[in-house]
Amino acid sequence: MLLLQLLLLLSATATNSATASSSSHDGDEGALLAFKAKISSHSGVLDSWNQSTSYCSWEGVTCGKQHRWRVVSLNLSSKGLAGTISPAIGNLTFMRLLDLSYNSLHDEIPASIGSLMRLRRLHLVQNTLTGVIPSNISRCISLREIIIQNNKGLQGSIPAEIGNLPALSFLGLDNNSISGTIQSSLGNLSRLAVLSLSDNYLEGLILAGIGNNPYLGFLQLSDNDLSVPAELGKLQQLEVFALDENMLEANNEEEWEFIDSLVNCSRLQGLDIGFNRFSGKLPTPLVNLSINLRWLQISNNNISGVIPSDIGNLVGLEELDFSINLLTGVIPESIGKLTRLQQLAFASNYLSGHLPSSIGNLSSLLQVYAGDNSFEGPIPPSFGNLRKLLLLGLPNNSLTGLIPSEIMELPSISMFLDLSNNMLEGPLPLEVGSLVYLRQLFLSGNNFSGEIPDTIGNCRVMEFLLMDGNSFQGSIPATFKNMTGLTVLNLTDNKLNGSIPGNFATLTNLQELYLGHNNLSGTIPDLLGNSTSLLRLDLSYNNLQGEIPKGGVLKNLTRLSIIGNNALCGGIPQLHLPKCASFCARKNRKDIPKFLRITIPTIGSLILLFLVWAGFHHRKSKTVPKKDLPPQFAEIELPIVLYNDILKGTNEFSEANMLGKGRYGRVYKGTLENQAIVVTVKVFNVQQSGSYKSFQAKCEALRRVRHRCLLKIITCCSSINHQGQDFRALVFEFMANGSLDGWIHPNLDGQNGHRALSLSQRMDIAVDIVDALDYLHNGCQPLIIHCDLKPSNILLNQEMRACVGDFGIARVLDETTSTQHINSSSTIGIRGSIGYIAPEYGEGLAVSTSGDVFSLGITLIEMFIGKSPTDDIFRYGISLHYYAEAALPDKIMEIADSNISLHDGVNNSNDTRHITRTRECLLAVIQLGVLCSKQLPTE
Ligand SMILES: *[C@@H]1O[C@H](CO)[C@@H](O)[C@H](O)[C@H]1NC(C)=O
Ligand SMILES: *[C@@H]1O[C@H](CO)[C@@H](O)[C@H](O)[C@H]1NC(C)=O
Ligand SMILES: *[C@@H]1O[C@H](CO)[C@@H](O)[C@H](O)[C@H]1NC(C)=O
Ligand SMILES: *[C@@H]1O[C@H](CO)[C@@H](O)[C@H](O)[C@H]1NC(C)=O
Ligand SMILES: *[C@@H]1O[C@H](CO)[C@@H](O)[C@H](O)[C@H]1NC(C)=O
Ligand SMILES: *[C@@H]1O[C@H](CO)[C@@H](O)[C@H](O)[C@H]1NC(C)=O
């Protein structure tokens, strides 16, 4: 009986829940479909969202265990979604997790979100959402995490109602445009553990609202306009307190009292008050902060006073940065107790006295920077114990004595060693040859003397070597040529004599060579004129003699300085030096006075001539039409970019920065700090045979070629990586809209949220490509064959104009060779990409302009029919070319990319003129594509 009742009861509830779920079943499915409808591009992830299966098995959707037809989680992070968030999302009332992070969703967060009473986690990181945070988010009473960082455009203030969310523990709104004050209601959030609001426009008192939050451990408020810290000691759980880049002030002891109160925060691990307007004396209670403190950053303020002598109490410190303040006095000896310290920076203060030798105890140190102070006395030899040190910077002080040889034996020092502008003296220790990982050595502006040791040649990866402004003597060691990474060498203003080693020219990375103001004699080695890397050469004020070579850098007056050498002759006519007498024995010293007599007036006339020449050129470039000065002859000034710049700029070649991978290497997005620009960096895979050649070809080609429709090269980097291997990279301007490929096939690469291109956009792009190719073939001397024209090598800028890129396998053809028949060696190796490569290349015919025209034809057809030549339908038998040809002329609208008619509204339009024009345009351009991609080059 009881059993029966139970069964009845069970079946009754089952029926109930079945009816209940079947109605909400439809509701959730409808809401999901409404969500899908607002997504404009989804790289195929939402294809599974169709009625062939239950919505509970759609990708990203999870239904409940108890409420089997209710959606409890929607997780579509990093799925390439573009579009807006449908208000229908508010109907998924059983949802606990909503994660749409790392997509391209735009527009507002719908207010209907307030219906999600069960929502615990709301993650919308890194989209392009705008508008305000809806205030009725406060109705989502289960919310624990609101993480909407990196949307940039989210505005308005933090709704005060957020303070009513009893369970909220994580509020992360960094990197948006949120303004107003930190609402006092946030103080009610008794479970708040992380409050991260950096990079917004918040203002007012930091702690007006918070301070009573017992669990608050991470308070990150960097880069806002917040001011005046108040009572902080209540935050017993505080671990990280980051206030950098605000406008915080503290001018007197009273205002610095917040440090006293922080002393109570025994869990504090990080304190960052850098980049504010703190002034007044550095408070001594600082040394009583938690021994758990790992980083202390107070740089870029106006803080004065002395470093407290008990700074050594902070034994947990790993990073200590006092740079760019007004500190005086000495570095306390107790600093030697901070044995966990990895980074130590005091740069740009008024510190004085000796550098404490106890710094040598800090064996974990990676970086020491104490430049721009008034330190005096010797460099402590104990620094030689810093076996992990990557960089040591002590420039612009008053240090004296010899360089301790121990410093030269630091095994790890690799980034730089900067001792410039001190009063150091004596010889450069032989041990300099132990610095085999060092990239930059700065010794300028000291009193070093003696000969430069031969061992310096062991510094194989050295890129910058500045030794100017010393009293080095003797000759330049021949071993310099072993520093194969050398990019800039400055030996100006020393007492060097002997001749210039001819083997400088074998340094293929050397771009700037300064040897002025020495006593160098002999002739200028011919080979310097053969160097293709050298961009600047200063040989002024030496005793050089004989004929000036005419090649390379010696051709260009503005890159060359040879003034103050009294016995030189020849060179380019603009130098206006005497012709070299044919009988003139270069080393015949008796001739020198004769030259002297000639050259003294020559220097004056040289300057005069240069002014006239420069003025003439100036005027000429204004008045003479561009046609007469073909751009390929204008040499491009390449800014120097070092391996380290690229390493840093690409976030150490991180996956996140990688844009693509190819046969010749990888492509990264990066920034160049010096130039403050976003760039594309193509890093060549040097192990792979052929890539070095490819690099040279690319560099040469791109340095000569400039055109509106060609991707602009910013510079190239030819160096050595940290493993001592050759490193080659090309740096291009960054093209905001990526490759054409991604736009023709919007779903191919999974990430792009591109909209379809209109017909007129496609036409503009096609015209740009044809312009670029025409320029390469007919506007350049010597002409350039691209060899790998295809949509993924065509890039689109912000305005959707096309630039042709990737000259990886382009060859700069000798103008004397005929276009069609080049020696057969040029066909070695595959050129071009499957689908786009001209058929004749497969038969071993040489590269030619016709080959490029074939690739152009295929590209044009692809652009307008939306199918790639490697599409599955072209795998067997019929090719893209024949497919298009067969449709000419009547079926043109059938093969055209359906996105064009959608976009241009041709289908729905009754405007017959519009339809006819569209058809004519498509016909013309596809016909052109077909004509260009004929089987035989002669056709
Ligand atoms: C959401 O729910 C409301 C109220 O029940 C209903 O009117 C609306 O049609 C639903 N929207 C969708 C897309 O299911
Ligand atoms: C519908 O979804 C199933 C998987 O759930 C998928 O295999 C199928 O291709 C989809 N149909 C369409 C037309 O996208
Ligand atoms: C080279 O040294 C000279 C003399 O000290 C200096 O004026 C010049 O700026 C230095 N150039 C470079 C690139 O370091
Ligand atoms: C360095 O240069 C010297 C002289 O030019 C040469 O004899 C020596 O073999 C070179 N050493 C290395 C390791 O290349
Ligand atoms: C250097 O260039 C000149 C012509 O400018 C050439 O005659 C000579 O062979 C070249 N030397 C080398 C070693 O390449
Ligand atoms: C010489 O170099 C300058 C600047 O480095 C450059 O602007 C100029 O075009 C060059 N002239 C020639 C003739 O190469």
Short mmCIF file of N, CA, C and O in Angstrom, two decimals, residues 68 88 139 168 187 204 332 381 399 451 510 517 524 578 605 635 645 761 778 832 865 867 901 931 939:
data_model
loop_
_atom_site.label_atom_id
_atom_site.label_comp_id
_atom_site.label_asym_id
_atom_site.label_seq_id
_atom_site.Cartn_x
_atom_site.Cartn_y
_atom_site.Cartn_z
N ARG A 68 16.65 18.42 -16.47
CA ARG A 68 17.43 17.90 -17.59
C ARG A 68 17.29 18.72 -18.86
O ARG A 68 18.06 18.57 -19.78
N ALA A 88 17.58 37.60 -25.46
CA ALA A 88 16.95 36.32 -25.15
C ALA A 88 17.76 35.50 -24.15
O ALA A 88 17.25 34.57 -23.53
N ARG A 139 20.14 41.94 -9.53
CA ARG A 139 19.12 40.91 -9.28
C ARG A 139 19.70 39.50 -9.44
O ARG A 139 19.07 38.52 -9.06
N LEU A 168 29.36 37.96 -4.01
CA LEU A 168 30.39 38.39 -4.97
C LEU A 168 31.79 38.35 -4.36
O LEU A 168 32.05 38.95 -3.33
N GLY A 187 31.64 48.43 -0.12
CA GLY A 187 32.05 48.05 1.23
C GLY A 187 31.17 46.97 1.84
O GLY A 187 31.56 46.29 2.78
N GLY A 204 38.45 60.03 -7.40
CA GLY A 204 37.99 60.19 -6.02
C GLY A 204 38.82 59.38 -5.05
O GLY A 204 39.89 58.90 -5.38
N PRO A 332 72.19 51.58 2.17
CA PRO A 332 72.59 50.96 3.45
C PRO A 332 73.23 49.58 3.22
O PRO A 332 72.80 48.82 2.36
N PRO A 381 84.56 44.30 -6.21
CA PRO A 381 84.84 43.03 -6.90
C PRO A 381 83.83 41.94 -6.50
O PRO A 381 83.62 41.00 -7.25
N LEU A 399 82.30 56.71 -10.52
CA LEU A 399 83.07 55.55 -10.09
C LEU A 399 84.51 55.65 -10.56
O LEU A 399 84.77 56.16 -11.66
N GLU A 451 95.96 48.66 -24.68
CA GLU A 451 95.47 48.09 -25.93
C GLU A 451 94.15 47.35 -25.71
O GLU A 451 93.90 46.83 -24.62
N LEU A 510 77.15 44.51 -39.50
CA LEU A 510 77.63 45.83 -39.08
C LEU A 510 76.92 46.94 -39.84
O LEU A 510 76.95 46.98 -41.06
N HIS A 517 88.45 60.58 -34.97
CA HIS A 517 89.29 61.13 -33.90
C HIS A 517 90.21 60.09 -33.26
O HIS A 517 90.18 59.85 -32.05
N ILE A 524 91.91 53.21 -46.78
CA ILE A 524 90.58 52.69 -46.43
C ILE A 524 90.40 51.37 -47.17
O ILE A 524 90.50 51.34 -48.40
N PRO A 578 91.10 65.53 -54.66
CA PRO A 578 91.94 65.43 -55.85
C PRO A 578 91.89 64.02 -56.43
O PRO A 578 91.71 63.06 -55.69
N SER A 605 85.98 73.95 -49.78
CA SER A 605 85.17 73.86 -50.98
C SER A 605 84.26 72.64 -50.94
O SER A 605 83.19 72.63 -51.51
N GLU A 635 67.25 55.15 -51.44
CA GLU A 635 67.56 54.17 -50.40
C GLU A 635 66.72 54.45 -49.17
O GLU A 635 66.43 55.57 -48.83
N ASP A 645 65.03 43.63 -28.96
CA ASP A 645 63.83 44.43 -29.21
C ASP A 645 62.73 43.54 -29.73
O ASP A 645 61.57 43.66 -29.34
N GLN A 761 34.12 46.69 -52.73
CA GLN A 761 35.35 46.49 -51.95
C GLN A 761 36.26 45.52 -52.68
O GLN A 761 37.47 45.71 -52.77
N ASN A 778 56.70 46.18 -64.18
CA ASN A 778 56.99 47.21 -65.17
C ASN A 778 57.54 48.51 -64.60
O ASN A 778 58.04 49.33 -65.34
N GLY A 832 56.34 29.21 -55.08
CA GLY A 832 54.90 29.41 -55.12
C GLY A 832 54.14 28.36 -54.35
O GLY A 832 54.73 27.48 -53.74
N ILE A 865 34.45 34.41 -56.80
CA ILE A 865 33.54 33.28 -56.66
C ILE A 865 33.59 32.67 -55.26
O ILE A 865 32.77 31.81 -54.93
N LYS A 867 35.64 30.66 -53.88
CA LYS A 867 36.16 29.30 -53.72
C LYS A 867 37.66 29.30 -53.94
O LYS A 867 38.16 29.95 -54.86
N SER A 901 26.00 38.82 -53.51
CA SER A 901 24.60 39.19 -53.76
C SER A 901 23.86 39.48 -52.46
O SER A 901 23.04 40.37 -52.39
N LEU A 931 41.38 34.59 -68.36
CA LEU A 931 42.40 34.88 -69.37
C LEU A 931 43.81 34.83 -68.78
O LEU A 931 44.75 34.38 -69.42
N GLU A 939 49.81 31.84 -73.99
CA GLU A 939 48.41 32.24 -74.16
C GLU A 939 48.08 33.48 -73.32
O GLU A 939 46.95 33.92 -73.31
#
